[in-house]
Amino acid sequence: NDKYAEECLDLSLKNNPGKVDWLSQMVKTRSLFIMPSPNALGFYLDERQERDIDPNRDFPYHQVPSKCMRSITARAINELWRDHMFQLS
């Protein structure tokens, strides 16, 4: 994966060498995680909710344990956060 990212960066910099040093540094020192559409069903139906559950409120924060992680969206995001240690700043 790192080799692919470096190849893409090399291709994009051939015409503008040295003009985006910050991008080169970012790609080399960070991991990028992409989840194209966590709430795919809601996107498809053009609704915020997923089967009458608001994914933005479906996390265990100020929530009764039996009422959290009921949506696929919340479970997918939770698994991403559990598998990787993210540093927030």
PDB file of N, CA and C in Angstrom:
ATOM      1  N   ASN A   1       0.815  -1.202   0.000  1.00  0.00           N
ATOM      2  CA  ASN A   1       0.000   0.000   0.000  1.00  0.00           C
ATOM      3  C   ASN A   1       0.854   1.260   0.000  1.00  0.00           C
ATOM      4  N   ASP A   2       1.931   1.250   0.796  1.00  0.00           N
ATOM      5  CA  ASP A   2       2.803   2.418   0.836  1.00  0.00           C
ATOM      6  C   ASP A   2       3.483   2.636  -0.506  1.00  0.00           C
ATOM      7  N   LYS A   3       3.868   1.540  -1.155  1.00  0.00           N
ATOM      8  CA  LYS A   3       4.523   1.650  -2.453  1.00  0.00           C
ATOM      9  C   LYS A   3       3.563   2.248  -3.482  1.00  0.00           C
ATOM     10  N   TYR A   4       2.300   1.818  -3.454  1.00  0.00           N
ATOM     11  CA  TYR A   4       1.303   2.354  -4.373  1.00  0.00           C
ATOM     12  C   TYR A   4       1.103   3.849  -4.154  1.00  0.00           C
ATOM     13  N   ALA A   5       1.015   4.262  -2.889  1.00  0.00           N
ATOM     14  CA  ALA A   5       0.839   5.688  -2.580  1.00  0.00           C
ATOM     15  C   ALA A   5       2.028   6.496  -3.084  1.00  0.00           C
ATOM     16  N   GLU A   6       3.228   5.960  -2.897  1.00  0.00           N
ATOM     17  CA  GLU A   6       4.423   6.667  -3.357  1.00  0.00           C
ATOM     18  C   GLU A   6       4.461   6.767  -4.880  1.00  0.00           C
ATOM     19  N   GLU A   7       4.033   5.688  -5.571  1.00  0.00           N
ATOM     20  CA  GLU A   7       3.996   5.724  -7.039  1.00  0.00           C
ATOM     21  C   GLU A   7       3.003   6.775  -7.523  1.00  0.00           C
ATOM     22  N   CYS A   8       1.835   6.849  -6.890  1.00  0.00           N
ATOM     23  CA  CYS A   8       0.830   7.854  -7.274  1.00  0.00           C
ATOM     24  C   CYS A   8       1.373   9.256  -7.042  1.00  0.00           C
ATOM     25  N   LEU A   9       2.032   9.435  -5.920  1.00  0.00           N
ATOM     26  CA  LEU A   9       2.605  10.736  -5.610  1.00  0.00           C
ATOM     27  C   LEU A   9       3.677  11.101  -6.620  1.00  0.00           C
ATOM     28  N   ASP A  10       4.538  10.123  -6.966  1.00  0.00           N
ATOM     29  CA  ASP A  10       5.583  10.377  -7.956  1.00  0.00           C
ATOM     30  C   ASP A  10       4.993  10.793  -9.291  1.00  0.00           C
ATOM     31  N   LEU A  11       3.918  10.122  -9.713  1.00  0.00           N
ATOM     32  CA  LEU A  11       3.283  10.468 -10.988  1.00  0.00           C
ATOM     33  C   LEU A  11       2.697  11.869 -10.956  1.00  0.00           C
ATOM     34  N   SER A  12       2.102  12.251  -9.828  1.00  0.00           N
ATOM     35  CA  SER A  12       1.474  13.569  -9.751  1.00  0.00           C
ATOM     36  C   SER A  12       2.496  14.694  -9.632  1.00  0.00           C
ATOM     37  N   LEU A  13       3.702  14.374  -9.179  1.00  0.00           N
ATOM     38  CA  LEU A  13       4.713  15.410  -8.980  1.00  0.00           C
ATOM     39  C   LEU A  13       5.650  15.586 -10.174  1.00  0.00           C
ATOM     40  N   LYS A  14       5.545  14.715 -11.180  1.00  0.00           N
ATOM     41  CA  LYS A  14       6.470  14.808 -12.312  1.00  0.00           C
ATOM     42  C   LYS A  14       6.397  16.157 -13.017  1.00  0.00           C
ATOM     43  N   ASN A  15       5.208  16.704 -13.121  1.00  0.00           N
ATOM     44  CA  ASN A  15       5.054  17.991 -13.807  1.00  0.00           C
ATOM     45  C   ASN A  15       5.324  19.181 -12.897  1.00  0.00           C
ATOM     46  N   ASN A  16       5.263  18.992 -11.597  1.00  0.00           N
ATOM     47  CA  ASN A  16       5.448  20.088 -10.641  1.00  0.00           C
ATOM     48  C   ASN A  16       6.389  19.680  -9.514  1.00  0.00           C
ATOM     49  N   PRO A  17       7.608  19.324  -9.811  1.00  0.00           N
ATOM     50  CA  PRO A  17       8.489  18.882  -8.731  1.00  0.00           C
ATOM     51  C   PRO A  17       8.759  19.996  -7.719  1.00  0.00           C
ATOM     52  N   GLY A  18       8.704  19.639  -6.444  1.00  0.00           N
ATOM     53  CA  GLY A  18       9.016  20.589  -5.392  1.00  0.00           C
ATOM     54  C   GLY A  18       7.917  21.565  -5.042  1.00  0.00           C
ATOM     55  N   LYS A  19       6.807  21.550  -5.757  1.00  0.00           N
ATOM     56  CA  LYS A  19       5.751  22.538  -5.493  1.00  0.00           C
ATOM     57  C   LYS A  19       4.808  22.117  -4.378  1.00  0.00           C
ATOM     58  N   VAL A  20       4.776  20.834  -4.068  1.00  0.00           N
ATOM     59  CA  VAL A  20       3.886  20.373  -3.013  1.00  0.00           C
ATOM     60  C   VAL A  20       4.651  19.503  -2.017  1.00  0.00           C
ATOM     61  N   ASP A  21       5.674  20.077  -1.425  1.00  0.00           N
ATOM     62  CA  ASP A  21       6.471  19.355  -0.439  1.00  0.00           C
ATOM     63  C   ASP A  21       5.633  18.910   0.756  1.00  0.00           C
ATOM     64  N   TRP A  22       4.657  19.714   1.144  1.00  0.00           N
ATOM     65  CA  TRP A  22       3.817  19.383   2.283  1.00  0.00           C
ATOM     66  C   TRP A  22       3.018  18.108   1.998  1.00  0.00           C
ATOM     67  N   LEU A  23       2.564  17.921   0.762  1.00  0.00           N
ATOM     68  CA  LEU A  23       1.805  16.733   0.400  1.00  0.00           C
ATOM     69  C   LEU A  23       2.697  15.502   0.425  1.00  0.00           C
ATOM     70  N   SER A  24       3.893  15.647  -0.085  1.00  0.00           N
ATOM     71  CA  SER A  24       4.851  14.547  -0.072  1.00  0.00           C
ATOM     72  C   SER A  24       5.133  14.112   1.365  1.00  0.00           C
ATOM     73  N   GLN A  25       5.359  15.068   2.240  1.00  0.00           N
ATOM     74  CA  GLN A  25       5.623  14.776   3.647  1.00  0.00           C
ATOM     75  C   GLN A  25       4.421  14.089   4.294  1.00  0.00           C
ATOM     76  N   MET A  26       3.229  14.556   3.990  1.00  0.00           N
ATOM     77  CA  MET A  26       2.021  13.990   4.584  1.00  0.00           C
ATOM     78  C   MET A  26       1.825  12.541   4.151  1.00  0.00           C
ATOM     79  N   VAL A  27       2.009  12.259   2.874  1.00  0.00           N
ATOM     80  CA  VAL A  27       1.813  10.904   2.372  1.00  0.00           C
ATOM     81  C   VAL A  27       2.840   9.941   2.966  1.00  0.00           C
ATOM     82  N   LYS A  28       4.039  10.405   3.157  1.00  0.00           N
ATOM     83  CA  LYS A  28       5.097   9.538   3.670  1.00  0.00           C
ATOM     84  C   LYS A  28       5.010   9.298   5.172  1.00  0.00           C
ATOM     85  N   THR A  29       4.330  10.159   5.919  1.00  0.00           N
ATOM     86  CA  THR A  29       4.336  10.051   7.376  1.00  0.00           C
ATOM     87  C   THR A  29       2.981   9.726   8.000  1.00  0.00           C
ATOM     88  N   ARG A  30       1.977   9.489   7.188  1.00  0.00           N
ATOM     89  CA  ARG A  30       0.643   9.227   7.738  1.00  0.00           C
ATOM     90  C   ARG A  30      -0.022   8.045   7.053  1.00  0.00           C
ATOM     91  N   SER A  31      -0.998   7.497   7.734  1.00  0.00           N
ATOM     92  CA  SER A  31      -1.855   6.465   7.158  1.00  0.00           C
ATOM     93  C   SER A  31      -3.191   7.111   6.841  1.00  0.00           C
ATOM     94  N   LEU A  32      -3.767   6.719   5.739  1.00  0.00           N
ATOM     95  CA  LEU A  32      -5.035   7.284   5.312  1.00  0.00           C
ATOM     96  C   LEU A  32      -6.083   6.178   5.324  1.00  0.00           C
ATOM     97  N   PHE A  33      -7.175   6.418   6.025  1.00  0.00           N
ATOM     98  CA  PHE A  33      -8.264   5.462   6.101  1.00  0.00           C
ATOM     99  C   PHE A  33      -9.484   6.093   5.450  1.00  0.00           C
ATOM    100  N   ILE A  34     -10.058   5.402   4.499  1.00  0.00           N
ATOM    101  CA  ILE A  34     -11.200   5.945   3.759  1.00  0.00           C
ATOM    102  C   ILE A  34     -12.392   5.016   3.931  1.00  0.00           C
ATOM    103  N   MET A  35     -13.496   5.594   4.345  1.00  0.00           N
ATOM    104  CA  MET A  35     -14.756   4.866   4.403  1.00  0.00           C
ATOM    105  C   MET A  35     -15.712   5.662   3.515  1.00  0.00           C
ATOM    106  N   PRO A  36     -15.861   5.248   2.261  1.00  0.00           N
ATOM    107  CA  PRO A  36     -16.596   6.065   1.280  1.00  0.00           C
ATOM    108  C   PRO A  36     -17.985   6.507   1.729  1.00  0.00           C
ATOM    109  N   SER A  37     -18.764   5.610   2.283  1.00  0.00           N
ATOM    110  CA  SER A  37     -20.102   5.982   2.725  1.00  0.00           C
ATOM    111  C   SER A  37     -20.496   5.097   3.899  1.00  0.00           C
ATOM    112  N   PRO A  38     -20.206   5.536   5.109  1.00  0.00           N
ATOM    113  CA  PRO A  38     -20.557   4.702   6.264  1.00  0.00           C
ATOM    114  C   PRO A  38     -22.053   4.391   6.331  1.00  0.00           C
ATOM    115  N   ASN A  39     -22.888   5.328   5.965  1.00  0.00           N
ATOM    116  CA  ASN A  39     -24.334   5.117   5.987  1.00  0.00           C
ATOM    117  C   ASN A  39     -24.832   4.961   4.550  1.00  0.00           C
ATOM    118  N   ALA A  40     -24.429   3.864   3.917  1.00  0.00           N
ATOM    119  CA  ALA A  40     -24.781   3.640   2.515  1.00  0.00           C
ATOM    120  C   ALA A  40     -26.289   3.540   2.307  1.00  0.00           C
ATOM    121  N   LEU A  41     -26.979   2.876   3.224  1.00  0.00           N
ATOM    122  CA  LEU A  41     -28.429   2.751   3.097  1.00  0.00           C
ATOM    123  C   LEU A  41     -29.099   4.119   3.197  1.00  0.00           C
ATOM    124  N   GLY A  42     -28.677   4.915   4.168  1.00  0.00           N
ATOM    125  CA  GLY A  42     -29.229   6.258   4.304  1.00  0.00           C
ATOM    126  C   GLY A  42     -28.927   7.124   3.096  1.00  0.00           C
ATOM    127  N   PHE A  43     -27.737   6.973   2.543  1.00  0.00           N
ATOM    128  CA  PHE A  43     -27.377   7.726   1.335  1.00  0.00           C
ATOM    129  C   PHE A  43     -28.268   7.316   0.168  1.00  0.00           C
ATOM    130  N   TYR A  44     -28.453   6.015   0.006  1.00  0.00           N
ATOM    131  CA  TYR A  44     -29.273   5.501  -1.090  1.00  0.00           C
ATOM    132  C   TYR A  44     -30.723   5.980  -0.974  1.00  0.00           C
ATOM    133  N   LEU A  45     -31.247   5.968   0.245  1.00  0.00           N
ATOM    134  CA  LEU A  45     -32.640   6.386   0.472  1.00  0.00           C
ATOM    135  C   LEU A  45     -32.782   7.885   0.680  1.00  0.00           C
ATOM    136  N   ASP A  46     -31.661   8.602   0.667  1.00  0.00           N
ATOM    137  CA  ASP A  46     -31.636  10.048   0.899  1.00  0.00           C
ATOM    138  C   ASP A  46     -32.253  10.393   2.259  1.00  0.00           C
ATOM    139  N   GLU A  47     -31.844   9.626   3.264  1.00  0.00           N
ATOM    140  CA  GLU A  47     -32.306   9.831   4.636  1.00  0.00           C
ATOM    141  C   GLU A  47     -31.111   9.832   5.572  1.00  0.00           C
ATOM    142  N   ARG A  48     -31.226  10.562   6.638  1.00  0.00           N
ATOM    143  CA  ARG A  48     -30.149  10.577   7.631  1.00  0.00           C
ATOM    144  C   ARG A  48     -30.151   9.296   8.442  1.00  0.00           C
ATOM    145  N   GLN A  49     -31.320   8.775   8.715  1.00  0.00           N
ATOM    146  CA  GLN A  49     -31.429   7.615   9.582  1.00  0.00           C
ATOM    147  C   GLN A  49     -31.225   6.309   8.822  1.00  0.00           C
ATOM    148  N   GLU A  50     -30.839   5.303   9.580  1.00  0.00           N
ATOM    149  CA  GLU A  50     -30.686   3.958   9.041  1.00  0.00           C
ATOM    150  C   GLU A  50     -31.679   3.077   9.766  1.00  0.00           C
ATOM    151  N   ARG A  51     -32.750   2.741   9.103  1.00  0.00           N
ATOM    152  CA  ARG A  51     -33.817   1.906   9.692  1.00  0.00           C
ATOM    153  C   ARG A  51     -34.312   2.479  11.013  1.00  0.00           C
ATOM    154  N   ASP A  52     -34.679   3.733  10.991  1.00  0.00           N
ATOM    155  CA  ASP A  52     -35.215   4.464  12.154  1.00  0.00           C
ATOM    156  C   ASP A  52     -34.221   4.651  13.293  1.00  0.00           C
ATOM    157  N   ILE A  53     -32.932   4.525  13.001  1.00  0.00           N
ATOM    158  CA  ILE A  53     -31.888   4.763  14.004  1.00  0.00           C
ATOM    159  C   ILE A  53     -30.968   5.846  13.454  1.00  0.00           C
ATOM    160  N   ASP A  54     -30.730   6.882  14.246  1.00  0.00           N
ATOM    161  CA  ASP A  54     -29.811   7.936  13.831  1.00  0.00           C
ATOM    162  C   ASP A  54     -28.381   7.477  14.124  1.00  0.00           C
ATOM    163  N   PRO A  55     -27.575   7.192  13.084  1.00  0.00           N
ATOM    164  CA  PRO A  55     -26.208   6.703  13.315  1.00  0.00           C
ATOM    165  C   PRO A  55     -25.341   7.678  14.114  1.00  0.00           C
ATOM    166  N   ASN A  56     -25.638   8.958  14.049  1.00  0.00           N
ATOM    167  CA  ASN A  56     -24.863   9.946  14.804  1.00  0.00           C
ATOM    168  C   ASN A  56     -25.138   9.877  16.307  1.00  0.00           C
ATOM    169  N   ARG A  57     -26.205   9.223  16.701  1.00  0.00           N
ATOM    170  CA  ARG A  57     -26.563   9.099  18.121  1.00  0.00           C
ATOM    171  C   ARG A  57     -26.472   7.650  18.586  1.00  0.00           C
ATOM    172  N   ASP A  58     -25.847   6.811  17.805  1.00  0.00           N
ATOM    173  CA  ASP A  58     -25.830   5.375  18.077  1.00  0.00           C
ATOM    174  C   ASP A  58     -24.499   4.910  18.669  1.00  0.00           C
ATOM    175  N   PHE A  59     -23.872   5.753  19.468  1.00  0.00           N
ATOM    176  CA  PHE A  59     -22.595   5.426  20.083  1.00  0.00           C
ATOM    177  C   PHE A  59     -22.738   5.409  21.602  1.00  0.00           C
ATOM    178  N   PRO A  60     -21.868   4.686  22.318  1.00  0.00           N
ATOM    179  CA  PRO A  60     -22.009   4.559  23.773  1.00  0.00           C
ATOM    180  C   PRO A  60     -21.524   5.777  24.554  1.00  0.00           C
ATOM    181  N   TYR A  61     -22.092   6.919  24.278  1.00  0.00           N
ATOM    182  CA  TYR A  61     -21.774   8.138  25.016  1.00  0.00           C
ATOM    183  C   TYR A  61     -23.083   8.722  25.490  1.00  0.00           C
ATOM    184  N   HIS A  62     -23.262   8.788  26.802  1.00  0.00           N
ATOM    185  CA  HIS A  62     -24.533   9.215  27.395  1.00  0.00           C
ATOM    186  C   HIS A  62     -25.684   8.410  26.797  1.00  0.00           C
ATOM    187  N   GLN A  63     -25.498   7.099  26.788  1.00  0.00           N
ATOM    188  CA  GLN A  63     -26.480   6.227  26.144  1.00  0.00           C
ATOM    189  C   GLN A  63     -26.645   4.956  26.975  1.00  0.00           C
ATOM    190  N   VAL A  64     -27.847   4.474  27.063  1.00  0.00           N
ATOM    191  CA  VAL A  64     -28.117   3.191  27.707  1.00  0.00           C
ATOM    192  C   VAL A  64     -27.461   2.102  26.853  1.00  0.00           C
ATOM    193  N   PRO A  65     -26.702   1.179  27.461  1.00  0.00           N
ATOM    194  CA  PRO A  65     -25.975   0.180  26.669  1.00  0.00           C
ATOM    195  C   PRO A  65     -26.823  -0.606  25.675  1.00  0.00           C
ATOM    196  N   SER A  66     -28.061  -0.864  26.009  1.00  0.00           N
ATOM    197  CA  SER A  66     -28.913  -1.631  25.086  1.00  0.00           C
ATOM    198  C   SER A  66     -29.383  -0.808  23.893  1.00  0.00           C
ATOM    199  N   LYS A  67     -29.136   0.499  23.927  1.00  0.00           N
ATOM    200  CA  LYS A  67     -29.593   1.368  22.837  1.00  0.00           C
ATOM    201  C   LYS A  67     -28.443   1.907  21.992  1.00  0.00           C
ATOM    202  N   CYS A  68     -27.286   1.262  22.035  1.00  0.00           N
ATOM    203  CA  CYS A  68     -26.181   1.745  21.214  1.00  0.00           C
ATOM    204  C   CYS A  68     -25.653   0.628  20.315  1.00  0.00           C
ATOM    205  N   MET A  69     -24.980   1.027  19.261  1.00  0.00           N
ATOM    206  CA  MET A  69     -24.407   0.116  18.271  1.00  0.00           C
ATOM    207  C   MET A  69     -25.474  -0.764  17.611  1.00  0.00           C
ATOM    208  N   ARG A  70     -26.620  -0.172  17.309  1.00  0.00           N
ATOM    209  CA  ARG A  70     -27.688  -0.918  16.645  1.00  0.00           C
ATOM    210  C   ARG A  70     -27.650  -0.738  15.134  1.00  0.00           C
ATOM    211  N   SER A  71     -26.947   0.267  14.651  1.00  0.00           N
ATOM    212  CA  SER A  71     -26.891   0.497  13.205  1.00  0.00           C
ATOM    213  C   SER A  71     -25.596  -0.068  12.626  1.00  0.00           C
ATOM    214  N   ILE A  72     -25.643  -0.439  11.366  1.00  0.00           N
ATOM    215  CA  ILE A  72     -24.458  -0.935  10.666  1.00  0.00           C
ATOM    216  C   ILE A  72     -23.408   0.166  10.599  1.00  0.00           C
ATOM    217  N   THR A  73     -23.859   1.396  10.416  1.00  0.00           N
ATOM    218  CA  THR A  73     -22.948   2.540  10.336  1.00  0.00           C
ATOM    219  C   THR A  73     -22.121   2.676  11.609  1.00  0.00           C
ATOM    220  N   ALA A  74     -22.775   2.676  12.754  1.00  0.00           N
ATOM    221  CA  ALA A  74     -22.067   2.832  14.029  1.00  0.00           C
ATOM    222  C   ALA A  74     -21.118   1.670  14.263  1.00  0.00           C
ATOM    223  N   ARG A  75     -21.539   0.453  13.925  1.00  0.00           N
ATOM    224  CA  ARG A  75     -20.668  -0.703  14.128  1.00  0.00           C
ATOM    225  C   ARG A  75     -19.449  -0.646  13.211  1.00  0.00           C
ATOM    226  N   ALA A  76     -19.619  -0.197  11.966  1.00  0.00           N
ATOM    227  CA  ALA A  76     -18.491  -0.103  11.035  1.00  0.00           C
ATOM    228  C   ALA A  76     -17.474   0.934  11.513  1.00  0.00           C
ATOM    229  N   ILE A  77     -17.954   2.080  11.940  1.00  0.00           N
ATOM    230  CA  ILE A  77     -17.047   3.124  12.433  1.00  0.00           C
ATOM    231  C   ILE A  77     -16.375   2.666  13.728  1.00  0.00           C
ATOM    232  N   ASN A  78     -17.115   2.007  14.597  1.00  0.00           N
ATOM    233  CA  ASN A  78     -16.550   1.489  15.833  1.00  0.00           C
ATOM    234  C   ASN A  78     -15.427   0.487  15.548  1.00  0.00           C
ATOM    235  N   GLU A  79     -15.630  -0.392  14.587  1.00  0.00           N
ATOM    236  CA  GLU A  79     -14.587  -1.377  14.246  1.00  0.00           C
ATOM    237  C   GLU A  79     -13.345  -0.698  13.693  1.00  0.00           C
ATOM    238  N   LEU A  80     -13.520   0.332  12.883  1.00  0.00           N
ATOM    239  CA  LEU A  80     -12.374   1.075  12.357  1.00  0.00           C
ATOM    240  C   LEU A  80     -11.573   1.690  13.504  1.00  0.00           C
ATOM    241  N   TRP A  81     -12.264   2.305  14.460  1.00  0.00           N
ATOM    242  CA  TRP A  81     -11.591   2.928  15.602  1.00  0.00           C
ATOM    243  C   TRP A  81     -10.965   1.895  16.526  1.00  0.00           C
ATOM    244  N   ARG A  82     -11.576   0.733  16.655  1.00  0.00           N
ATOM    245  CA  ARG A  82     -11.011  -0.305  17.531  1.00  0.00           C
ATOM    246  C   ARG A  82      -9.778  -0.952  16.916  1.00  0.00           C
ATOM    247  N   ASP A  83      -9.757  -1.079  15.589  1.00  0.00           N
ATOM    248  CA  ASP A  83      -8.626  -1.726  14.908  1.00  0.00           C
ATOM    249  C   ASP A  83      -7.403  -0.843  14.796  1.00  0.00           C
ATOM    250  N   HIS A  84      -7.600   0.472  14.885  1.00  0.00           N
ATOM    251  CA  HIS A  84      -6.472   1.407  14.694  1.00  0.00           C
ATOM    252  C   HIS A  84      -6.472   2.422  15.829  1.00  0.00           C
ATOM    253  N   MET A  85      -5.294   2.774  16.275  1.00  0.00           N
ATOM    254  CA  MET A  85      -5.198   3.775  17.324  1.00  0.00           C
ATOM    255  C   MET A  85      -4.988   5.133  16.626  1.00  0.00           C
ATOM    256  N   PHE A  86      -5.992   5.961  16.654  1.00  0.00           N
ATOM    257  CA  PHE A  86      -5.906   7.268  16.014  1.00  0.00           C
ATOM    258  C   PHE A  86      -5.420   8.301  17.016  1.00  0.00           C
ATOM    259  N   GLN A  87      -4.562   9.178  16.559  1.00  0.00           N
ATOM    260  CA  GLN A  87      -4.081  10.276  17.391  1.00  0.00           C
ATOM    261  C   GLN A  87      -4.823  11.533  16.972  1.00  0.00           C
ATOM    262  N   LEU A  88      -5.538  12.106  17.890  1.00  0.00           N
ATOM    263  CA  LEU A  88      -6.296  13.314  17.609  1.00  0.00           C
ATOM    264  C   LEU A  88      -5.536  14.519  18.140  1.00  0.00           C
ATOM    265  N   SER A  89      -5.605  15.602  17.406  1.00  0.00           N
ATOM    266  CA  SER A  89      -4.948  16.816  17.896  1.00  0.00           C
ATOM    267  C   SER A  89      -5.820  18.019  17.658  1.00  0.00           C
TER     268      SER A  89
END
